[in-house]
mmCIF file of C-alpha atoms in Angstrom:
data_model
loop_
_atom_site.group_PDB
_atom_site.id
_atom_site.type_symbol
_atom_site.label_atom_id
_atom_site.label_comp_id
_atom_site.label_asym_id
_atom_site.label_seq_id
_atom_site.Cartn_x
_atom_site.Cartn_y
_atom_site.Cartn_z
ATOM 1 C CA UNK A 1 7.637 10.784 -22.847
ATOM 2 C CA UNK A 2 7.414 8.282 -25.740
ATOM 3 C CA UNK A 3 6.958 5.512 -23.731
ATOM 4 C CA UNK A 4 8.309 2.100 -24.914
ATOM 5 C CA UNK A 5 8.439 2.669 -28.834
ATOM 6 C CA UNK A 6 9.873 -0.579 -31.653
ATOM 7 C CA UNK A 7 10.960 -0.069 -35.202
ATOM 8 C CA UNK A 8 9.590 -1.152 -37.283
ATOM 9 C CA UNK A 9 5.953 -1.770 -37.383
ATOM 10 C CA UNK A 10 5.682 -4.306 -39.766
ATOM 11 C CA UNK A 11 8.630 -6.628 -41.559
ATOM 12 C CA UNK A 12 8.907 -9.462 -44.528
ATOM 13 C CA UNK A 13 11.865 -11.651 -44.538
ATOM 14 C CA UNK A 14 12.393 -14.832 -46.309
ATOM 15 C CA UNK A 15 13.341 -18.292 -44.136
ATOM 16 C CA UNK A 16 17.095 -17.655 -43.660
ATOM 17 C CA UNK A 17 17.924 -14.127 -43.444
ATOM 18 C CA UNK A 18 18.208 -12.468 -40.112
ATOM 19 C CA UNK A 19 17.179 -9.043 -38.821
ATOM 20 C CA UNK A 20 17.374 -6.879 -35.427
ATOM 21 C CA UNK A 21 14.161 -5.608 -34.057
ATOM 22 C CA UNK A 22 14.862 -2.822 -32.063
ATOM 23 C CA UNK A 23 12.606 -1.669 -28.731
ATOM 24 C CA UNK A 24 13.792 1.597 -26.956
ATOM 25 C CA UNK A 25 11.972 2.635 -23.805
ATOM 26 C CA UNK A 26 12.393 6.326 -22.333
ATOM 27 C CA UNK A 27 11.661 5.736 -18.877
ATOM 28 C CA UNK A 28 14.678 5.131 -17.129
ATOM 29 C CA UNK A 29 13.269 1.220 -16.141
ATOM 30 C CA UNK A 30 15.252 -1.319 -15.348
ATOM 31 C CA UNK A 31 13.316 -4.031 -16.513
ATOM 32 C CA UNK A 32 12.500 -5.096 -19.677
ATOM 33 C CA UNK A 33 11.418 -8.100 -21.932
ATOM 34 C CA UNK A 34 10.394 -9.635 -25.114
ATOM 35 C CA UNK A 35 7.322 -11.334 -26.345
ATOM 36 C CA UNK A 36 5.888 -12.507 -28.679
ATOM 37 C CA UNK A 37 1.674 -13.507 -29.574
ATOM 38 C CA UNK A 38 0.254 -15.938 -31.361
ATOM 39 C CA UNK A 39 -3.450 -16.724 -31.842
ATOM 40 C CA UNK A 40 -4.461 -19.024 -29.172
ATOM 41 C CA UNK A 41 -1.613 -19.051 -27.051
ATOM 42 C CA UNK A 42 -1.390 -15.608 -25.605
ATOM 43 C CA UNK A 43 1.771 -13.811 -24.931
ATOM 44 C CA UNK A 44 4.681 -16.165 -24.574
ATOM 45 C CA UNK A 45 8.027 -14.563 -23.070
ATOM 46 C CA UNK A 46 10.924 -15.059 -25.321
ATOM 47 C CA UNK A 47 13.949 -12.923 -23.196
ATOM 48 C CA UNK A 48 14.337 -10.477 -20.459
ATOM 49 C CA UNK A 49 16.813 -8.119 -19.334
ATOM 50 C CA UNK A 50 16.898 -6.791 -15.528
ATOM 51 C CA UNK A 51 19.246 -4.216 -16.129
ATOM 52 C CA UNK A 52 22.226 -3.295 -18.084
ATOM 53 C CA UNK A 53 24.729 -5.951 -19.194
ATOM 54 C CA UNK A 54 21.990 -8.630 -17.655
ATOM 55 C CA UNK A 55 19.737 -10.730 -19.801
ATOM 56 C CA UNK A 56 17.555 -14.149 -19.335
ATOM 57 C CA UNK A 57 15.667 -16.534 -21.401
ATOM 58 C CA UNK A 58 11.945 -16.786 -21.157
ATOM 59 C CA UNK A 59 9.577 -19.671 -22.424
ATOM 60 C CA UNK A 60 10.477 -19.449 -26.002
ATOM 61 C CA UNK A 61 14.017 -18.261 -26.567
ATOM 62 C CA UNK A 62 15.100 -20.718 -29.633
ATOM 63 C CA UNK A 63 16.235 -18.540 -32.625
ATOM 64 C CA UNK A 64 16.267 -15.593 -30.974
ATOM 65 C CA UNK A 65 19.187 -12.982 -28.975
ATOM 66 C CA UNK A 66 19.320 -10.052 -27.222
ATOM 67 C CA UNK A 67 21.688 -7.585 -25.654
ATOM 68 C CA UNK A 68 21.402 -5.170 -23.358
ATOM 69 C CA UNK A 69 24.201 -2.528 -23.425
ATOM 70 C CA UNK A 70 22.348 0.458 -22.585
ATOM 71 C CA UNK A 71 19.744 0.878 -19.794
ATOM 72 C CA UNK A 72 17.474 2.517 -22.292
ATOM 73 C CA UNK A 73 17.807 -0.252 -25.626
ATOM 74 C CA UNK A 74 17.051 -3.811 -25.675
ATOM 75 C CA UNK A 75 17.209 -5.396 -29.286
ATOM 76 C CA UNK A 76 15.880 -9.002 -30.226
ATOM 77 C CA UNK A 77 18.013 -10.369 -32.789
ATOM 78 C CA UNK A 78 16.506 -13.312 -34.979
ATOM 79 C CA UNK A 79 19.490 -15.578 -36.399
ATOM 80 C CA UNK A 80 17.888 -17.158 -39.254
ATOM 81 C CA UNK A 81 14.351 -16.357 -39.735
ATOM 82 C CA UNK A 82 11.892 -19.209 -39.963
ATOM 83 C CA UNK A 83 8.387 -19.676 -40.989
ATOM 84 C CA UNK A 84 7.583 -19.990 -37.216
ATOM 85 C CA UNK A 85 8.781 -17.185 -36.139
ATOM 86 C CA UNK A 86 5.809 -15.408 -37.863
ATOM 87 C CA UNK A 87 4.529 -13.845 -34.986
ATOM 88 C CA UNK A 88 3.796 -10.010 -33.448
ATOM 89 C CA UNK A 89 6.387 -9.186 -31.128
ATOM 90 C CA UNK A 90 5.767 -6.913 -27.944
ATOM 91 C CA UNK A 91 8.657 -5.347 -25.698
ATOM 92 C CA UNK A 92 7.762 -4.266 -22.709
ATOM 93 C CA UNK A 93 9.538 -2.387 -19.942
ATOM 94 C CA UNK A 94 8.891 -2.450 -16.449
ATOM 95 C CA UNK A 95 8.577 0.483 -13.342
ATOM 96 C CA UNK A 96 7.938 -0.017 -9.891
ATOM 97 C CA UNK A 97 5.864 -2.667 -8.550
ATOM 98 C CA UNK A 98 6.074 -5.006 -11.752
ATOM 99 C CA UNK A 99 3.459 -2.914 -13.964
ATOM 100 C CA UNK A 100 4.620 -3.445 -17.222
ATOM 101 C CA UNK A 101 3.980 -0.918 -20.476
ATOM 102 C CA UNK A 102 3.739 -2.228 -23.954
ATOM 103 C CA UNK A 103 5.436 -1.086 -26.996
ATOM 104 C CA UNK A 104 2.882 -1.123 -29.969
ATOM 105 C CA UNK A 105 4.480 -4.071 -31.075
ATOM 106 C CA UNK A 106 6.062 -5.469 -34.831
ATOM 107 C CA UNK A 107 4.449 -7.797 -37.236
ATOM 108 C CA UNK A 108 6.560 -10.113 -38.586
ATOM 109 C CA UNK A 109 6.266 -12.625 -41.573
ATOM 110 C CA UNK A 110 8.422 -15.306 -42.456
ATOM 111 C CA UNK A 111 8.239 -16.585 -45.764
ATOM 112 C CA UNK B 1 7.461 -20.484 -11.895
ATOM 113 C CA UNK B 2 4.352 -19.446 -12.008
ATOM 114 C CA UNK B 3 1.796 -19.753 -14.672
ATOM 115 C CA UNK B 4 -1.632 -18.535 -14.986
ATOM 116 C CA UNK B 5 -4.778 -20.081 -16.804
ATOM 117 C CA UNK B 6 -8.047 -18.609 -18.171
ATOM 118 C CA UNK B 7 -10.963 -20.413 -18.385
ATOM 119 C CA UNK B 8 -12.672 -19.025 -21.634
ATOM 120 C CA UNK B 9 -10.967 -18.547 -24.947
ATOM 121 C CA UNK B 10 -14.383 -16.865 -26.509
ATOM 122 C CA UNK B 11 -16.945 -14.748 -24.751
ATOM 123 C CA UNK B 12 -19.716 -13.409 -26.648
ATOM 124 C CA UNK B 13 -22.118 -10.983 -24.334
ATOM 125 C CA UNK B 14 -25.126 -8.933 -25.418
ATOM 126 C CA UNK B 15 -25.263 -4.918 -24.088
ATOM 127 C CA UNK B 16 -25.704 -4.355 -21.189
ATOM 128 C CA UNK B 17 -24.740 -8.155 -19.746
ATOM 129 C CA UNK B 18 -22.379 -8.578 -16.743
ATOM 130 C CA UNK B 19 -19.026 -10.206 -17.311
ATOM 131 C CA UNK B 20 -16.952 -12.341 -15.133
ATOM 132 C CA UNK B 21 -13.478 -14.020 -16.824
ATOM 133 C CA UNK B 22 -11.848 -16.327 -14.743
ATOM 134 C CA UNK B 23 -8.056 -16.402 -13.645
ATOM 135 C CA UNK B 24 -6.086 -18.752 -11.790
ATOM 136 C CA UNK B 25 -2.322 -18.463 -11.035
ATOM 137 C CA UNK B 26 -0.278 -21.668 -10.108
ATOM 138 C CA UNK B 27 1.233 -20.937 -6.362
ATOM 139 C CA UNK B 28 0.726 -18.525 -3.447
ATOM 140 C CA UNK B 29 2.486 -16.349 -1.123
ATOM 141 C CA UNK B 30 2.553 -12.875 -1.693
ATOM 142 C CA UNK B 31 1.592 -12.670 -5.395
ATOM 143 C CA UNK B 32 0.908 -9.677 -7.624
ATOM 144 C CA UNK B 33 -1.343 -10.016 -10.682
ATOM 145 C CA UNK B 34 -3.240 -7.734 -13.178
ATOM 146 C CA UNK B 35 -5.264 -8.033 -15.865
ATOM 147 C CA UNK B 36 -4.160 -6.277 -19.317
ATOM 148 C CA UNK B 37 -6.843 -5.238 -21.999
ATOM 149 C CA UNK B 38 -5.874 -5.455 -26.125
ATOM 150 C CA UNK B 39 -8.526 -3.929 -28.299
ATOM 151 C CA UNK B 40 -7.871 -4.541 -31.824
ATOM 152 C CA UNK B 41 -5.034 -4.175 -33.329
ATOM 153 C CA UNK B 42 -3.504 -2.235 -30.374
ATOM 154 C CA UNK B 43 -1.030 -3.351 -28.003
ATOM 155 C CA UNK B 44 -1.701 -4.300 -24.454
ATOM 156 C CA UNK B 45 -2.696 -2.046 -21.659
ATOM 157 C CA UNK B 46 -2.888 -1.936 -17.881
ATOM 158 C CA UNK B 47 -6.897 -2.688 -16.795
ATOM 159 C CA UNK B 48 -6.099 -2.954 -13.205
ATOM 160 C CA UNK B 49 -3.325 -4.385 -10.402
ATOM 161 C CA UNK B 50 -3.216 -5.825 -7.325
ATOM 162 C CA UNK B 51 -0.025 -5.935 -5.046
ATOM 163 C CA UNK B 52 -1.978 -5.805 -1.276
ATOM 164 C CA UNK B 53 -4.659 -4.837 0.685
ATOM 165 C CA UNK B 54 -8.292 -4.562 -0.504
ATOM 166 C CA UNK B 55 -9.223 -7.659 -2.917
ATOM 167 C CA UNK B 56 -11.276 -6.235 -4.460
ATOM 168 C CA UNK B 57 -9.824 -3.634 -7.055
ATOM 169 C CA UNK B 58 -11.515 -1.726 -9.649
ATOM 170 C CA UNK B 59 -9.821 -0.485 -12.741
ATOM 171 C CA UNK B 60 -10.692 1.824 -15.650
ATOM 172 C CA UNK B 61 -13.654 1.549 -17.618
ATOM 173 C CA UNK B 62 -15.703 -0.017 -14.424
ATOM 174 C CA UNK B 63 -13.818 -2.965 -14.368
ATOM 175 C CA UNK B 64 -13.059 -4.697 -11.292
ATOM 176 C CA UNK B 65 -11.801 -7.882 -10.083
ATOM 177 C CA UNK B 66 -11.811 -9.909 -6.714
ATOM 178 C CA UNK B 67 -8.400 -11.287 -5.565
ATOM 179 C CA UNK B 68 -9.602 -14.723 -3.439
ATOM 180 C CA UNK B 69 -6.441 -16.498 -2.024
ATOM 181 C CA UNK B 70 -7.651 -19.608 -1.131
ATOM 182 C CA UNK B 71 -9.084 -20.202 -4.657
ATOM 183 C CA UNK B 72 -5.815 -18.804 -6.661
ATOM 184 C CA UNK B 73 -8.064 -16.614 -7.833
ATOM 185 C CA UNK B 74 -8.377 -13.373 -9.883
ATOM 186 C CA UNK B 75 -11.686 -13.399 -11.874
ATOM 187 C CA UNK B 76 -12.433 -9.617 -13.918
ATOM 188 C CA UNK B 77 -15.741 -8.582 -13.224
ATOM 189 C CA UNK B 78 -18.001 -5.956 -15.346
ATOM 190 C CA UNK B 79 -21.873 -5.645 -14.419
ATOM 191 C CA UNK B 80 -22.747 -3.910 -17.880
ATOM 192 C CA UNK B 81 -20.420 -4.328 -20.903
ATOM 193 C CA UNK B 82 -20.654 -2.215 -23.710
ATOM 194 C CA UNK B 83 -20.012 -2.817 -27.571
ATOM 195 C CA UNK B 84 -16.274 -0.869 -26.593
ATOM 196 C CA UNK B 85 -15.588 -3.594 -24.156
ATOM 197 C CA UNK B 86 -15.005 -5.827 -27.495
ATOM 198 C CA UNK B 87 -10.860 -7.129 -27.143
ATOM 199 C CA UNK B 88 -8.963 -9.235 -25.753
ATOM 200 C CA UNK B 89 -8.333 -9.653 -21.660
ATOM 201 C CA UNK B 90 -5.195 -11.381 -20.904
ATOM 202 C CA UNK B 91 -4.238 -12.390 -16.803
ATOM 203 C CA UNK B 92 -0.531 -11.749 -15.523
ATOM 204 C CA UNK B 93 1.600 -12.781 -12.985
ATOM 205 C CA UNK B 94 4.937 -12.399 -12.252
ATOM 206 C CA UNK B 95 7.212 -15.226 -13.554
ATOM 207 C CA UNK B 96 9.090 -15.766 -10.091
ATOM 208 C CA UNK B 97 8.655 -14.861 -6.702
ATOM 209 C CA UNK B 98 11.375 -12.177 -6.720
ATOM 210 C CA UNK B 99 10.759 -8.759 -7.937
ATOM 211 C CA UNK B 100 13.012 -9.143 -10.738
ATOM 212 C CA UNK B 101 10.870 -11.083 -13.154
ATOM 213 C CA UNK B 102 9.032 -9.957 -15.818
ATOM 214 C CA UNK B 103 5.223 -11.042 -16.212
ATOM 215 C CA UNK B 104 4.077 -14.036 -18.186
ATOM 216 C CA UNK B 105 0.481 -14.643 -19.284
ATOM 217 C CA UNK B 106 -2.258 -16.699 -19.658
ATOM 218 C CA UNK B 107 -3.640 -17.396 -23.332
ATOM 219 C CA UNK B 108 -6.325 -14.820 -22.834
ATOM 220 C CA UNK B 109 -10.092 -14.430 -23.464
ATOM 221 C CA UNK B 110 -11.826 -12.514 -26.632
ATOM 222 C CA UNK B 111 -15.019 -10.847 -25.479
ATOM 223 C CA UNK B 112 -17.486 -9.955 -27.763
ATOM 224 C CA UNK B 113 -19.848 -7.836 -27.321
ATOM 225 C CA UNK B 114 -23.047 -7.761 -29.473
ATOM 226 C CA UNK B 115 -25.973 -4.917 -30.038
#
């Protein structure tokens, strides 16, 4: 199994332009969710999904979307990049009994 | 919803010293919680989980941590770190108190760990 895997690793955009960051997860979970980290302020959730056709907004949602049309994909969408969404962003997917397994996350900078 | 704070944002710890981070979590009931381990430029990963039972649970690497109710507690506990230990520990709860939420975090502590 691959696990929870996101393309890509590393991105550049300029203040404006948008972009998809994609997180795919091979474990048949239900559960799934976006974060992102920050120095000092841990992992902050930005969106969730509990299944299929379900999504929810975490702590930070402003600027971002998601979708969930497959159990397996669960893309963040940023509208129009800014320089505060500079960030490293983490999906995660969920199992049984709420343990949660990383992706190996994307670094993103906002110029 | 719950929320979870750590007490130390920077640890530094010679060999060999015993480690104890602190974790609190906002409400009780039945409550699940875990502490997740990011070494350096990795991604995060399971140290250990609690859902019932003992309260004490012990993870990999010789971690363990103490689960005390009445305090809202959930403090990581090492008796002899080692220069690997070196990363970042970040406490979890779940968001709600239905199974359906995902986890949210506290801000997380960077242990160093010195020769």
């Amino acid at each position: 199994n691959a696990g929870v895997t996101q393309t890509p690793k590393f991105q550049v955009l300029k203040t404006g332009q948008s972009m998809t960051l994609q997180c795919a997860q091979d474990m048949n979970h239900e559960y799934m969710s976006w974060y992102r980290q920050d120095p000092g302020m841990g992992l902050r959730l930005i969106h969730y999904s509990v299944g299929a056709g379900i999504t929810d907004q975490g702590e930070v949602p402003n600027g971002y979307n998601v979708s969930r049309s497959t159990t397996e994909d669960f893309p963040l969408r940023l509208l129009s990049a800014a320089p505060s969404q500079t960030s490293v962003y983490f999906c995660a997917s969920r199992g049984s009994g709420n343990t949660q397994y990383f992706g190996p996350g994307t670094r993103l900078t906002v110029l | 919803a719950q929320s979870v704070s750590q007490h130390n944002h920077h640890v530094i710890l010679s060999e060999a010293a015993s480690l104890e981070l602190g974790c609190n979590y906002s409400y009780g009931g039945t409550v699940n919680l875990f502490w997740y381990v990011q070494y350096p430029g990795q991604h995060l990963q399971l140290l250990l989980k609690y859902f019932s039972g003992d309260p004490l649970v012990k993870g990999i690497k010789g971690f363990e941590a103490e689960f005390i109710k009445s305090k809202f507690s959930f403090n990581l506990r090492k008796p002899s770190v080692q220069w690997s230990d070196t990363a970042e520990y970040f406490c979890a709860v779940p968001l709600g108190r239905s199974g359906n939420t995902p986890l949210v975090f506290g801000k997380g502590t960077r242990l160093s760990v010195i020769a």
